[in-house]
Amino acid sequence: MSFKKILVAVDDSPATATVFAKALELAQRDAAQLMICHSIELATSSQLTVNLVDLEIETQQAQSLLQFYYQKAKTQGIMAESSYQTGDPGTNICDLARSWGADLIVLGRRGLKGFAELLAGSVSNHVVHHAPCSILVVQGQ
């Protein structure tokens, strides 16, 4: 199977390097375009207001993270774009995959189980059940 548009979800976890390496390998193999994405989850108060200072810090960190992975792709000769959104990561990934026309999503899985997964939520589980295309879930440590 050959892919032309690969969306890879990145964050600041240690597993992201492995996830990105796999997406890069597939993009090189298939001469595919790469969309590098990140979601900023906003903490809100009970009144649903957002701390603008936290948002600015999170935005700068997202841009830095995306720039780091964009440069890695560019160094390997891969045509890449990047995007960040605020909100629920699972929903954002699926929406971006749909609007960009991705034919593969590559993302990581932390390996949480039971109560820990229930509390933290599962981005990979959401994406598996709602994505408009094929998915490769890379298991974390």
Tab-separated table of C-alpha atoms in Angstrom:
chain	number	residue	atom	x	y	z
A	1	MET	CA	0.000	0.000	0.000
A	2	SER	CA	1.300	3.424	-0.951
A	3	PHE	CA	0.462	6.687	0.811
A	4	LYS	CA	0.581	10.194	-0.635
A	5	LYS	CA	-0.489	12.372	2.313
A	6	ILE	CA	0.643	11.350	5.792
A	7	LEU	CA	-0.495	13.242	8.873
A	8	VAL	CA	1.716	12.744	11.939
A	9	ALA	CA	0.634	13.907	15.393
A	10	VAL	CA	3.423	15.171	17.642
A	11	ASP	CA	3.647	16.336	21.231
A	12	ASP	CA	6.394	16.760	23.804
A	13	SER	CA	6.386	13.140	25.003
A	14	PRO	CA	9.483	10.931	24.664
A	15	ALA	CA	7.603	8.585	22.299
A	16	THR	CA	7.146	11.324	19.692
A	17	ALA	CA	10.642	10.821	18.285
A	18	THR	CA	9.780	7.192	17.472
A	19	VAL	CA	6.378	8.152	16.026
A	20	PHE	CA	7.924	10.848	13.831
A	21	ALA	CA	10.725	8.541	12.673
A	22	LYS	CA	8.119	6.013	11.492
A	23	ALA	CA	6.122	8.708	9.659
A	24	LEU	CA	9.323	9.996	8.056
A	25	GLU	CA	10.301	6.497	6.956
A	26	LEU	CA	6.905	5.982	5.306
A	27	ALA	CA	6.991	9.418	3.667
A	28	GLN	CA	10.438	8.695	2.214
A	29	ARG	CA	9.394	5.254	0.991
A	30	ASP	CA	6.282	6.549	-0.777
A	31	ALA	CA	7.510	10.068	-1.688
A	32	ALA	CA	4.545	11.320	0.323
A	33	GLN	CA	3.726	14.760	1.686
A	34	LEU	CA	3.817	15.135	5.455
A	35	MET	CA	1.506	17.184	7.673
A	36	ILE	CA	2.948	17.584	11.168
A	37	CYS	CA	0.253	18.496	13.684
A	38	HIS	CA	-0.040	19.335	17.347
A	39	SER	CA	-3.015	20.136	19.575
A	40	ILE	CA	-3.026	22.587	22.425
A	41	GLU	CA	-5.394	21.472	25.156
A	42	LEU	CA	-6.603	24.525	27.031
A	43	ALA	CA	-7.281	24.353	30.740
A	44	THR	CA	-10.437	26.296	31.463
A	45	SER	CA	-11.905	27.558	34.691
A	46	SER	CA	-15.415	26.803	35.839
A	47	GLN	CA	-16.491	29.953	33.965
A	48	LEU	CA	-14.974	28.643	30.722
A	49	THR	CA	-12.372	31.370	30.463
A	50	VAL	CA	-8.892	30.759	29.112
A	51	ASN	CA	-5.729	32.097	30.715
A	52	LEU	CA	-4.204	34.137	27.868
A	53	VAL	CA	-0.688	33.965	29.323
A	54	ASP	CA	-0.859	30.151	29.362
A	55	LEU	CA	-2.242	30.177	25.827
A	56	GLU	CA	0.658	32.341	24.615
A	57	ILE	CA	3.207	30.025	26.257
A	58	GLU	CA	1.527	26.915	24.844
A	59	THR	CA	1.372	28.489	21.389
A	60	GLN	CA	5.087	29.347	21.431
A	61	GLN	CA	5.928	25.805	22.573
A	62	ALA	CA	3.733	24.327	19.816
A	63	GLN	CA	5.402	26.473	17.158
A	64	SER	CA	8.850	25.489	18.408
A	65	LEU	CA	7.950	21.790	18.464
A	66	LEU	CA	6.495	21.917	14.960
A	67	GLN	CA	9.498	23.848	13.634
A	68	PHE	CA	11.854	21.210	15.086
A	69	TYR	CA	10.052	18.355	13.303
A	70	TYR	CA	9.528	20.399	10.123
A	71	GLN	CA	13.300	20.930	9.884
A	72	LYS	CA	13.892	17.189	10.362
A	73	ALA	CA	11.545	16.435	7.462
A	74	LYS	CA	13.060	19.146	5.280
A	75	THR	CA	16.583	17.792	5.955
A	76	GLN	CA	15.408	14.413	4.633
A	77	GLY	CA	13.943	15.997	1.493
A	78	ILE	CA	10.325	15.469	2.542
A	79	MET	CA	7.709	18.030	1.518
A	80	ALA	CA	6.120	19.018	4.831
A	81	GLU	CA	3.609	21.393	6.347
A	82	SER	CA	2.682	21.952	9.962
A	83	SER	CA	-0.440	22.903	11.828
A	84	TYR	CA	-1.550	23.406	15.403
A	85	GLN	CA	-5.025	23.802	16.806
A	86	THR	CA	-6.528	24.325	20.231
A	87	GLY	CA	-9.009	21.856	21.655
A	88	ASP	CA	-9.437	18.117	21.873
A	89	PRO	CA	-6.480	16.356	20.203
A	90	GLY	CA	-8.472	13.374	18.906
A	91	THR	CA	-11.089	15.554	17.285
A	92	ASN	CA	-8.455	17.936	15.900
A	93	ILE	CA	-6.468	15.099	14.323
A	94	CYS	CA	-9.535	13.612	12.646
A	95	ASP	CA	-10.764	17.006	11.423
A	96	LEU	CA	-7.364	17.951	9.998
A	97	ALA	CA	-6.990	14.550	8.322
A	98	ARG	CA	-10.376	15.041	6.685
A	99	SER	CA	-9.808	18.636	5.536
A	100	TRP	CA	-6.224	18.042	4.334
A	101	GLY	CA	-7.123	14.779	2.577
A	102	ALA	CA	-4.721	12.544	4.507
A	103	ASP	CA	-4.637	8.897	3.532
A	104	LEU	CA	-2.674	7.865	6.650
A	105	ILE	CA	-2.474	9.128	10.229
A	106	VAL	CA	0.559	8.184	12.325
A	107	LEU	CA	0.288	8.761	16.067
A	108	GLY	CA	1.543	7.356	19.332
A	109	ARG	CA	-0.077	5.502	22.162
A	110	ARG	CA	1.094	5.868	25.738
A	111	GLY	CA	0.011	2.376	26.720
A	112	LEU	CA	-2.205	3.418	29.618
A	113	LYS	CA	-4.766	0.887	30.739
A	114	GLY	CA	-7.819	0.792	32.933
A	115	PHE	CA	-8.414	3.695	35.293
A	116	ALA	CA	-5.347	5.654	34.105
A	117	GLU	CA	-6.631	5.593	30.519
A	118	LEU	CA	-10.100	6.565	31.694
A	119	LEU	CA	-8.727	9.607	33.540
A	120	ALA	CA	-6.253	10.700	30.874
A	121	GLY	CA	-8.463	9.848	27.910
A	122	SER	CA	-7.201	8.104	24.830
A	123	VAL	CA	-6.418	10.165	21.773
A	124	SER	CA	-5.416	7.078	19.805
A	125	ASN	CA	-8.681	5.311	20.687
A	126	HIS	CA	-10.707	8.308	19.511
A	127	VAL	CA	-8.751	8.539	16.260
A	128	VAL	CA	-9.083	4.806	15.553
A	129	HIS	CA	-12.863	5.111	15.840
A	130	HIS	CA	-13.370	8.428	14.011
A	131	ALA	CA	-10.601	8.890	11.428
A	132	PRO	CA	-11.474	9.181	7.742
A	133	CYS	CA	-8.420	7.177	6.625
A	134	SER	CA	-5.926	4.466	7.607
A	135	ILE	CA	-4.133	4.774	10.945
A	136	LEU	CA	-0.806	3.584	12.242
A	137	VAL	CA	-0.617	3.615	16.042
A	138	VAL	CA	2.957	3.403	17.338
A	139	GLN	CA	3.122	1.867	20.807
A	140	GLY	CA	4.921	3.948	23.438
A	141	GLN	CA	7.305	2.508	26.020
